[in-house]
Amino acid sequence: MTNGSFEWQAHEYEHSEKTTDWFWVVGLIAATLAVIAILMQNLLFALLIIIATIALLLLAVRKPRVIRFEINEKGVVVDELLYPFSTLESFWVEDRFFKDKLIIKSQKPLMPLLIIPLEGVGPEETRQIMLQFLPEEEQEEPLSHSLMERLGF
């Protein structure tokens, strides 16, 4: 902790290269769903499937940005966005082999958990710093987040 702040940088997500087979499977599934939607005379749903698939494919080829994280006396900073401690409830440091994460429970109903990668930072050091500001409470990573990680997003 320097100058009252603890900072590090990490990729916004773990990127995995997709094979051409992956793109073919996604395209085939999307085309099948779109055809079924058209056969059921639901053109709007077919259009939604096509737009969602294009967005998914664009996201799949995008490289992750390096984001700056900081813990200071005011709160947790993610890139340039400050999450004040007054809006945070508790934290949990998930210490996994090569995938350490800081999980912070927020009071915001639309974004109840902040999941921050601890790339190049010690989980125990992070835990000791967070204990100065928030109580420790075991949190679980949402299933949707775990699923997206397994799919390579």
mmCIF file with all atom_site columns, C-alpha atoms in Angstrom, residues 4-143:
data_model
loop_
_atom_site.group_PDB
_atom_site.id
_atom_site.type_symbol
_atom_site.label_atom_id
_atom_site.label_alt_id
_atom_site.label_comp_id
_atom_site.label_asym_id
_atom_site.label_entity_id
_atom_site.label_seq_id
_atom_site.pdbx_PDB_ins_code
_atom_site.Cartn_x
_atom_site.Cartn_y
_atom_site.Cartn_z
_atom_site.occupancy
_atom_site.B_iso_or_equiv
_atom_site.pdbx_formal_charge
_atom_site.auth_seq_id
_atom_site.auth_comp_id
_atom_site.auth_asym_id
_atom_site.auth_atom_id
_atom_site.pdbx_PDB_model_num
ATOM 1   C CA . GLY A 1 4   ? -2.686  5.257   1.105   1.00 0.00 ? 4   GLY A CA 1
ATOM 2   C CA . SER A 1 5   ? -3.605  3.255   -1.978  1.00 0.00 ? 5   SER A CA 1
ATOM 3   C CA . PHE A 1 6   ? -3.051  -0.254  -3.245  1.00 0.00 ? 6   PHE A CA 1
ATOM 4   C CA . GLU A 1 7   ? -3.100  -0.579  -7.035  1.00 0.00 ? 7   GLU A CA 1
ATOM 5   C CA . TRP A 1 8   ? -2.579  -3.164  -9.737  1.00 0.00 ? 8   TRP A CA 1
ATOM 6   C CA . GLN A 1 9   ? -3.466  -3.843  -13.341 1.00 0.00 ? 9   GLN A CA 1
ATOM 7   C CA . ALA A 1 10  ? -5.211  -6.840  -14.833 1.00 0.00 ? 10  ALA A CA 1
ATOM 8   C CA . HIS A 1 11  ? -6.960  -7.875  -18.008 1.00 0.00 ? 11  HIS A CA 1
ATOM 9   C CA . GLU A 1 12  ? -10.711 -7.218  -17.953 1.00 0.00 ? 12  GLU A CA 1
ATOM 10  C CA . TYR A 1 13  ? -11.288 -10.911 -18.704 1.00 0.00 ? 13  TYR A CA 1
ATOM 11  C CA . GLU A 1 14  ? -9.263  -13.980 -19.549 1.00 0.00 ? 14  GLU A CA 1
ATOM 12  C CA . HIS A 1 15  ? -9.118  -14.251 -23.326 1.00 0.00 ? 15  HIS A CA 1
ATOM 13  C CA . SER A 1 16  ? -8.966  -17.595 -25.064 1.00 0.00 ? 16  SER A CA 1
ATOM 14  C CA . GLU A 1 17  ? -8.497  -17.943 -28.793 1.00 0.00 ? 17  GLU A CA 1
ATOM 15  C CA . LYS A 1 18  ? -11.516 -19.425 -30.540 1.00 0.00 ? 18  LYS A CA 1
ATOM 16  C CA . THR A 1 19  ? -11.081 -22.021 -33.253 1.00 0.00 ? 19  THR A CA 1
ATOM 17  C CA . THR A 1 20  ? -12.926 -21.887 -36.551 1.00 0.00 ? 20  THR A CA 1
ATOM 18  C CA . ASP A 1 21  ? -14.969 -24.862 -35.330 1.00 0.00 ? 21  ASP A CA 1
ATOM 19  C CA . TRP A 1 22  ? -16.209 -22.734 -32.408 1.00 0.00 ? 22  TRP A CA 1
ATOM 20  C CA . PHE A 1 23  ? -17.419 -20.048 -34.829 1.00 0.00 ? 23  PHE A CA 1
ATOM 21  C CA . TRP A 1 24  ? -19.097 -22.665 -37.051 1.00 0.00 ? 24  TRP A CA 1
ATOM 22  C CA . VAL A 1 25  ? -20.928 -24.198 -34.082 1.00 0.00 ? 25  VAL A CA 1
ATOM 23  C CA . VAL A 1 26  ? -22.160 -20.812 -32.857 1.00 0.00 ? 26  VAL A CA 1
ATOM 24  C CA . GLY A 1 27  ? -23.268 -19.882 -36.373 1.00 0.00 ? 27  GLY A CA 1
ATOM 25  C CA . LEU A 1 28  ? -25.019 -23.204 -36.898 1.00 0.00 ? 28  LEU A CA 1
ATOM 26  C CA . ILE A 1 29  ? -26.874 -22.996 -33.582 1.00 0.00 ? 29  ILE A CA 1
ATOM 27  C CA . ALA A 1 30  ? -27.918 -19.407 -34.296 1.00 0.00 ? 30  ALA A CA 1
ATOM 28  C CA . ALA A 1 31  ? -29.071 -20.238 -37.828 1.00 0.00 ? 31  ALA A CA 1
ATOM 29  C CA . THR A 1 32  ? -31.091 -23.195 -36.547 1.00 0.00 ? 32  THR A CA 1
ATOM 30  C CA . LEU A 1 33  ? -32.769 -21.084 -33.871 1.00 0.00 ? 33  LEU A CA 1
ATOM 31  C CA . ALA A 1 34  ? -33.475 -18.303 -36.377 1.00 0.00 ? 34  ALA A CA 1
ATOM 32  C CA . VAL A 1 35  ? -35.056 -20.766 -38.837 1.00 0.00 ? 35  VAL A CA 1
ATOM 33  C CA . ILE A 1 36  ? -37.215 -22.230 -36.057 1.00 0.00 ? 36  ILE A CA 1
ATOM 34  C CA . ALA A 1 37  ? -38.295 -18.702 -35.075 1.00 0.00 ? 37  ALA A CA 1
ATOM 35  C CA . ILE A 1 38  ? -39.197 -17.927 -38.700 1.00 0.00 ? 38  ILE A CA 1
ATOM 36  C CA . LEU A 1 39  ? -41.141 -21.196 -39.033 1.00 0.00 ? 39  LEU A CA 1
ATOM 37  C CA . MET A 1 40  ? -43.075 -20.226 -35.912 1.00 0.00 ? 40  MET A CA 1
ATOM 38  C CA . GLN A 1 41  ? -43.774 -16.874 -37.625 1.00 0.00 ? 41  GLN A CA 1
ATOM 39  C CA . ASN A 1 42  ? -41.788 -14.928 -35.048 1.00 0.00 ? 42  ASN A CA 1
ATOM 40  C CA . LEU A 1 43  ? -39.643 -12.674 -37.233 1.00 0.00 ? 43  LEU A CA 1
ATOM 41  C CA . LEU A 1 44  ? -38.757 -10.328 -34.402 1.00 0.00 ? 44  LEU A CA 1
ATOM 42  C CA . PHE A 1 45  ? -37.248 -13.184 -32.371 1.00 0.00 ? 45  PHE A CA 1
ATOM 43  C CA . ALA A 1 46  ? -35.335 -14.381 -35.455 1.00 0.00 ? 46  ALA A CA 1
ATOM 44  C CA . LEU A 1 47  ? -33.929 -10.867 -35.890 1.00 0.00 ? 47  LEU A CA 1
ATOM 45  C CA . LEU A 1 48  ? -32.987 -10.756 -32.197 1.00 0.00 ? 48  LEU A CA 1
ATOM 46  C CA . ILE A 1 49  ? -31.129 -14.086 -32.535 1.00 0.00 ? 49  ILE A CA 1
ATOM 47  C CA . ILE A 1 50  ? -29.182 -12.803 -35.544 1.00 0.00 ? 50  ILE A CA 1
ATOM 48  C CA . ILE A 1 51  ? -28.234 -9.515  -33.853 1.00 0.00 ? 51  ILE A CA 1
ATOM 49  C CA . ALA A 1 52  ? -27.241 -11.305 -30.617 1.00 0.00 ? 52  ALA A CA 1
ATOM 50  C CA . THR A 1 53  ? -25.093 -13.769 -32.577 1.00 0.00 ? 53  THR A CA 1
ATOM 51  C CA . ILE A 1 54  ? -23.289 -10.959 -34.392 1.00 0.00 ? 54  ILE A CA 1
ATOM 52  C CA . ALA A 1 55  ? -22.622 -9.222  -31.059 1.00 0.00 ? 55  ALA A CA 1
ATOM 53  C CA . LEU A 1 56  ? -21.359 -12.505 -29.566 1.00 0.00 ? 56  LEU A CA 1
ATOM 54  C CA . LEU A 1 57  ? -19.006 -13.122 -32.490 1.00 0.00 ? 57  LEU A CA 1
ATOM 55  C CA . LEU A 1 58  ? -17.640 -9.577  -32.304 1.00 0.00 ? 58  LEU A CA 1
ATOM 56  C CA . LEU A 1 59  ? -17.024 -9.984  -28.578 1.00 0.00 ? 59  LEU A CA 1
ATOM 57  C CA . ALA A 1 60  ? -15.308 -13.340 -29.155 1.00 0.00 ? 60  ALA A CA 1
ATOM 58  C CA . VAL A 1 61  ? -12.601 -11.826 -31.360 1.00 0.00 ? 61  VAL A CA 1
ATOM 59  C CA . ARG A 1 62  ? -12.053 -8.723  -29.199 1.00 0.00 ? 62  ARG A CA 1
ATOM 60  C CA . LYS A 1 63  ? -8.877  -8.673  -27.107 1.00 0.00 ? 63  LYS A CA 1
ATOM 61  C CA . PRO A 1 64  ? -9.289  -7.710  -23.437 1.00 0.00 ? 64  PRO A CA 1
ATOM 62  C CA . ARG A 1 65  ? -8.171  -4.292  -22.226 1.00 0.00 ? 65  ARG A CA 1
ATOM 63  C CA . VAL A 1 66  ? -5.788  -3.869  -19.306 1.00 0.00 ? 66  VAL A CA 1
ATOM 64  C CA . ILE A 1 67  ? -7.681  -2.177  -16.493 1.00 0.00 ? 67  ILE A CA 1
ATOM 65  C CA . ARG A 1 68  ? -6.265  -0.357  -13.479 1.00 0.00 ? 68  ARG A CA 1
ATOM 66  C CA . PHE A 1 69  ? -7.657  -1.321  -10.076 1.00 0.00 ? 69  PHE A CA 1
ATOM 67  C CA . GLU A 1 70  ? -7.087  0.567   -6.852  1.00 0.00 ? 70  GLU A CA 1
ATOM 68  C CA . ILE A 1 71  ? -8.122  0.240   -3.237  1.00 0.00 ? 71  ILE A CA 1
ATOM 69  C CA . ASN A 1 72  ? -7.850  3.502   -1.302  1.00 0.00 ? 72  ASN A CA 1
ATOM 70  C CA . GLU A 1 73  ? -9.470  5.089   1.749   1.00 0.00 ? 73  GLU A CA 1
ATOM 71  C CA . LYS A 1 74  ? -12.452 6.274   -0.338  1.00 0.00 ? 74  LYS A CA 1
ATOM 72  C CA . GLY A 1 75  ? -13.319 2.963   -1.965  1.00 0.00 ? 75  GLY A CA 1
ATOM 73  C CA . VAL A 1 76  ? -12.468 0.621   -4.807  1.00 0.00 ? 76  VAL A CA 1
ATOM 74  C CA . VAL A 1 77  ? -11.548 2.138   -8.166  1.00 0.00 ? 77  VAL A CA 1
ATOM 75  C CA . VAL A 1 78  ? -12.101 0.105   -11.333 1.00 0.00 ? 78  VAL A CA 1
ATOM 76  C CA . ASP A 1 79  ? -10.551 1.914   -14.287 1.00 0.00 ? 79  ASP A CA 1
ATOM 77  C CA . GLU A 1 80  ? -11.849 5.440   -13.568 1.00 0.00 ? 80  GLU A CA 1
ATOM 78  C CA . LEU A 1 81  ? -15.037 4.445   -11.712 1.00 0.00 ? 81  LEU A CA 1
ATOM 79  C CA . LEU A 1 82  ? -15.048 4.763   -7.910  1.00 0.00 ? 82  LEU A CA 1
ATOM 80  C CA . TYR A 1 83  ? -17.171 2.398   -5.812  1.00 0.00 ? 83  TYR A CA 1
ATOM 81  C CA . PRO A 1 84  ? -17.297 4.120   -2.403  1.00 0.00 ? 84  PRO A CA 1
ATOM 82  C CA . PHE A 1 85  ? -17.093 1.887   0.661   1.00 0.00 ? 85  PHE A CA 1
ATOM 83  C CA . SER A 1 86  ? -20.409 3.397   1.797   1.00 0.00 ? 86  SER A CA 1
ATOM 84  C CA . THR A 1 87  ? -22.113 1.545   -1.105  1.00 0.00 ? 87  THR A CA 1
ATOM 85  C CA . LEU A 1 88  ? -20.291 -1.748  -0.484  1.00 0.00 ? 88  LEU A CA 1
ATOM 86  C CA . GLU A 1 89  ? -21.327 -4.382  2.059   1.00 0.00 ? 89  GLU A CA 1
ATOM 87  C CA . SER A 1 90  ? -18.598 -7.017  2.262   1.00 0.00 ? 90  SER A CA 1
ATOM 88  C CA . PHE A 1 91  ? -15.843 -8.788  0.344   1.00 0.00 ? 91  PHE A CA 1
ATOM 89  C CA . TRP A 1 92  ? -14.376 -12.218 -0.259  1.00 0.00 ? 92  TRP A CA 1
ATOM 90  C CA . VAL A 1 93  ? -11.001 -13.170 -1.717  1.00 0.00 ? 93  VAL A CA 1
ATOM 91  C CA . GLU A 1 94  ? -11.336 -16.322 -3.787  1.00 0.00 ? 94  GLU A CA 1
ATOM 92  C CA . ASP A 1 95  ? -7.939  -17.985 -3.790  1.00 0.00 ? 95  ASP A CA 1
ATOM 93  C CA . ARG A 1 96  ? -7.856  -20.375 -6.728  1.00 0.00 ? 96  ARG A CA 1
ATOM 94  C CA . PHE A 1 97  ? -4.844  -21.820 -8.479  1.00 0.00 ? 97  PHE A CA 1
ATOM 95  C CA . PHE A 1 98  ? -3.813  -19.083 -10.982 1.00 0.00 ? 98  PHE A CA 1
ATOM 96  C CA . LYS A 1 99  ? -7.295  -17.450 -10.851 1.00 0.00 ? 99  LYS A CA 1
ATOM 97  C CA . ASP A 1 100 ? -7.451  -15.338 -7.701  1.00 0.00 ? 100 ASP A CA 1
ATOM 98  C CA . LYS A 1 101 ? -10.402 -12.956 -7.524  1.00 0.00 ? 101 LYS A CA 1
ATOM 99  C CA . LEU A 1 102 ? -11.711 -10.268 -5.246  1.00 0.00 ? 102 LEU A CA 1
ATOM 100 C CA . ILE A 1 103 ? -15.502 -10.527 -4.955  1.00 0.00 ? 103 ILE A CA 1
ATOM 101 C CA . ILE A 1 104 ? -17.195 -7.465  -3.480  1.00 0.00 ? 104 ILE A CA 1
ATOM 102 C CA . LYS A 1 105 ? -20.856 -7.381  -2.495  1.00 0.00 ? 105 LYS A CA 1
ATOM 103 C CA . SER A 1 106 ? -22.517 -4.089  -3.380  1.00 0.00 ? 106 SER A CA 1
ATOM 104 C CA . GLN A 1 107 ? -25.765 -2.535  -2.180  1.00 0.00 ? 107 GLN A CA 1
ATOM 105 C CA . LYS A 1 108 ? -26.758 -1.787  -5.783  1.00 0.00 ? 108 LYS A CA 1
ATOM 106 C CA . PRO A 1 109 ? -29.601 -4.078  -6.907  1.00 0.00 ? 109 PRO A CA 1
ATOM 107 C CA . LEU A 1 110 ? -28.637 -4.113  -10.598 1.00 0.00 ? 110 LEU A CA 1
ATOM 108 C CA . MET A 1 111 ? -24.997 -4.951  -9.889  1.00 0.00 ? 111 MET A CA 1
ATOM 109 C CA . PRO A 1 112 ? -24.847 -6.887  -6.628  1.00 0.00 ? 112 PRO A CA 1
ATOM 110 C CA . LEU A 1 113 ? -21.308 -8.297  -7.085  1.00 0.00 ? 113 LEU A CA 1
ATOM 111 C CA . LEU A 1 114 ? -18.054 -6.825  -8.358  1.00 0.00 ? 114 LEU A CA 1
ATOM 112 C CA . ILE A 1 115 ? -15.650 -9.515  -9.500  1.00 0.00 ? 115 ILE A CA 1
ATOM 113 C CA . ILE A 1 116 ? -12.104 -8.209  -9.782  1.00 0.00 ? 116 ILE A CA 1
ATOM 114 C CA . PRO A 1 117 ? -9.183  -10.342 -11.021 1.00 0.00 ? 117 PRO A CA 1
ATOM 115 C CA . LEU A 1 118 ? -6.110  -10.341 -8.793  1.00 0.00 ? 118 LEU A CA 1
ATOM 116 C CA . GLU A 1 119 ? -3.535  -10.659 -11.557 1.00 0.00 ? 119 GLU A CA 1
ATOM 117 C CA . GLY A 1 120 ? -0.029  -10.297 -10.128 1.00 0.00 ? 120 GLY A CA 1
ATOM 118 C CA . VAL A 1 121 ? -1.287  -9.391  -6.639  1.00 0.00 ? 121 VAL A CA 1
ATOM 119 C CA . GLY A 1 122 ? -1.166  -11.594 -3.568  1.00 0.00 ? 122 GLY A CA 1
ATOM 120 C CA . PRO A 1 123 ? -4.601  -12.707 -2.352  1.00 0.00 ? 123 PRO A CA 1
ATOM 121 C CA . GLU A 1 124 ? -3.574  -12.542 1.311   1.00 0.00 ? 124 GLU A CA 1
ATOM 122 C CA . GLU A 1 125 ? -2.184  -9.017  0.937   1.00 0.00 ? 125 GLU A CA 1
ATOM 123 C CA . THR A 1 126 ? -5.437  -7.930  -0.760  1.00 0.00 ? 126 THR A CA 1
ATOM 124 C CA . ARG A 1 127 ? -7.458  -9.580  2.005   1.00 0.00 ? 127 ARG A CA 1
ATOM 125 C CA . GLN A 1 128 ? -5.534  -7.725  4.748   1.00 0.00 ? 128 GLN A CA 1
ATOM 126 C CA . ILE A 1 129 ? -6.066  -4.379  3.015   1.00 0.00 ? 129 ILE A CA 1
ATOM 127 C CA . MET A 1 130 ? -9.789  -4.978  2.432   1.00 0.00 ? 130 MET A CA 1
ATOM 128 C CA . LEU A 1 131 ? -10.270 -5.970  6.098   1.00 0.00 ? 131 LEU A CA 1
ATOM 129 C CA . GLN A 1 132 ? -9.400  -2.380  7.025   1.00 0.00 ? 132 GLN A CA 1
ATOM 130 C CA . PHE A 1 133 ? -12.524 -1.150  5.211   1.00 0.00 ? 133 PHE A CA 1
ATOM 131 C CA . LEU A 1 134 ? -15.118 -3.936  4.865   1.00 0.00 ? 134 LEU A CA 1
ATOM 132 C CA . PRO A 1 135 ? -16.147 -7.095  6.687   1.00 0.00 ? 135 PRO A CA 1
ATOM 133 C CA . GLU A 1 136 ? -15.199 -10.415 5.143   1.00 0.00 ? 136 GLU A CA 1
ATOM 134 C CA . GLU A 1 137 ? -18.142 -12.584 4.143   1.00 0.00 ? 137 GLU A CA 1
ATOM 135 C CA . GLU A 1 138 ? -17.951 -15.645 1.908   1.00 0.00 ? 138 GLU A CA 1
ATOM 136 C CA . GLN A 1 139 ? -19.371 -14.920 -1.549  1.00 0.00 ? 139 GLN A CA 1
ATOM 137 C CA . GLU A 1 140 ? -19.853 -17.202 -4.508  1.00 0.00 ? 140 GLU A CA 1
ATOM 138 C CA . GLU A 1 141 ? -19.229 -16.215 -8.062  1.00 0.00 ? 141 GLU A CA 1
ATOM 139 C CA . PRO A 1 142 ? -22.532 -16.195 -9.990  1.00 0.00 ? 142 PRO A CA 1
ATOM 140 C CA . LEU A 1 143 ? -23.195 -19.207 -12.206 1.00 0.00 ? 143 LEU A CA 1
#
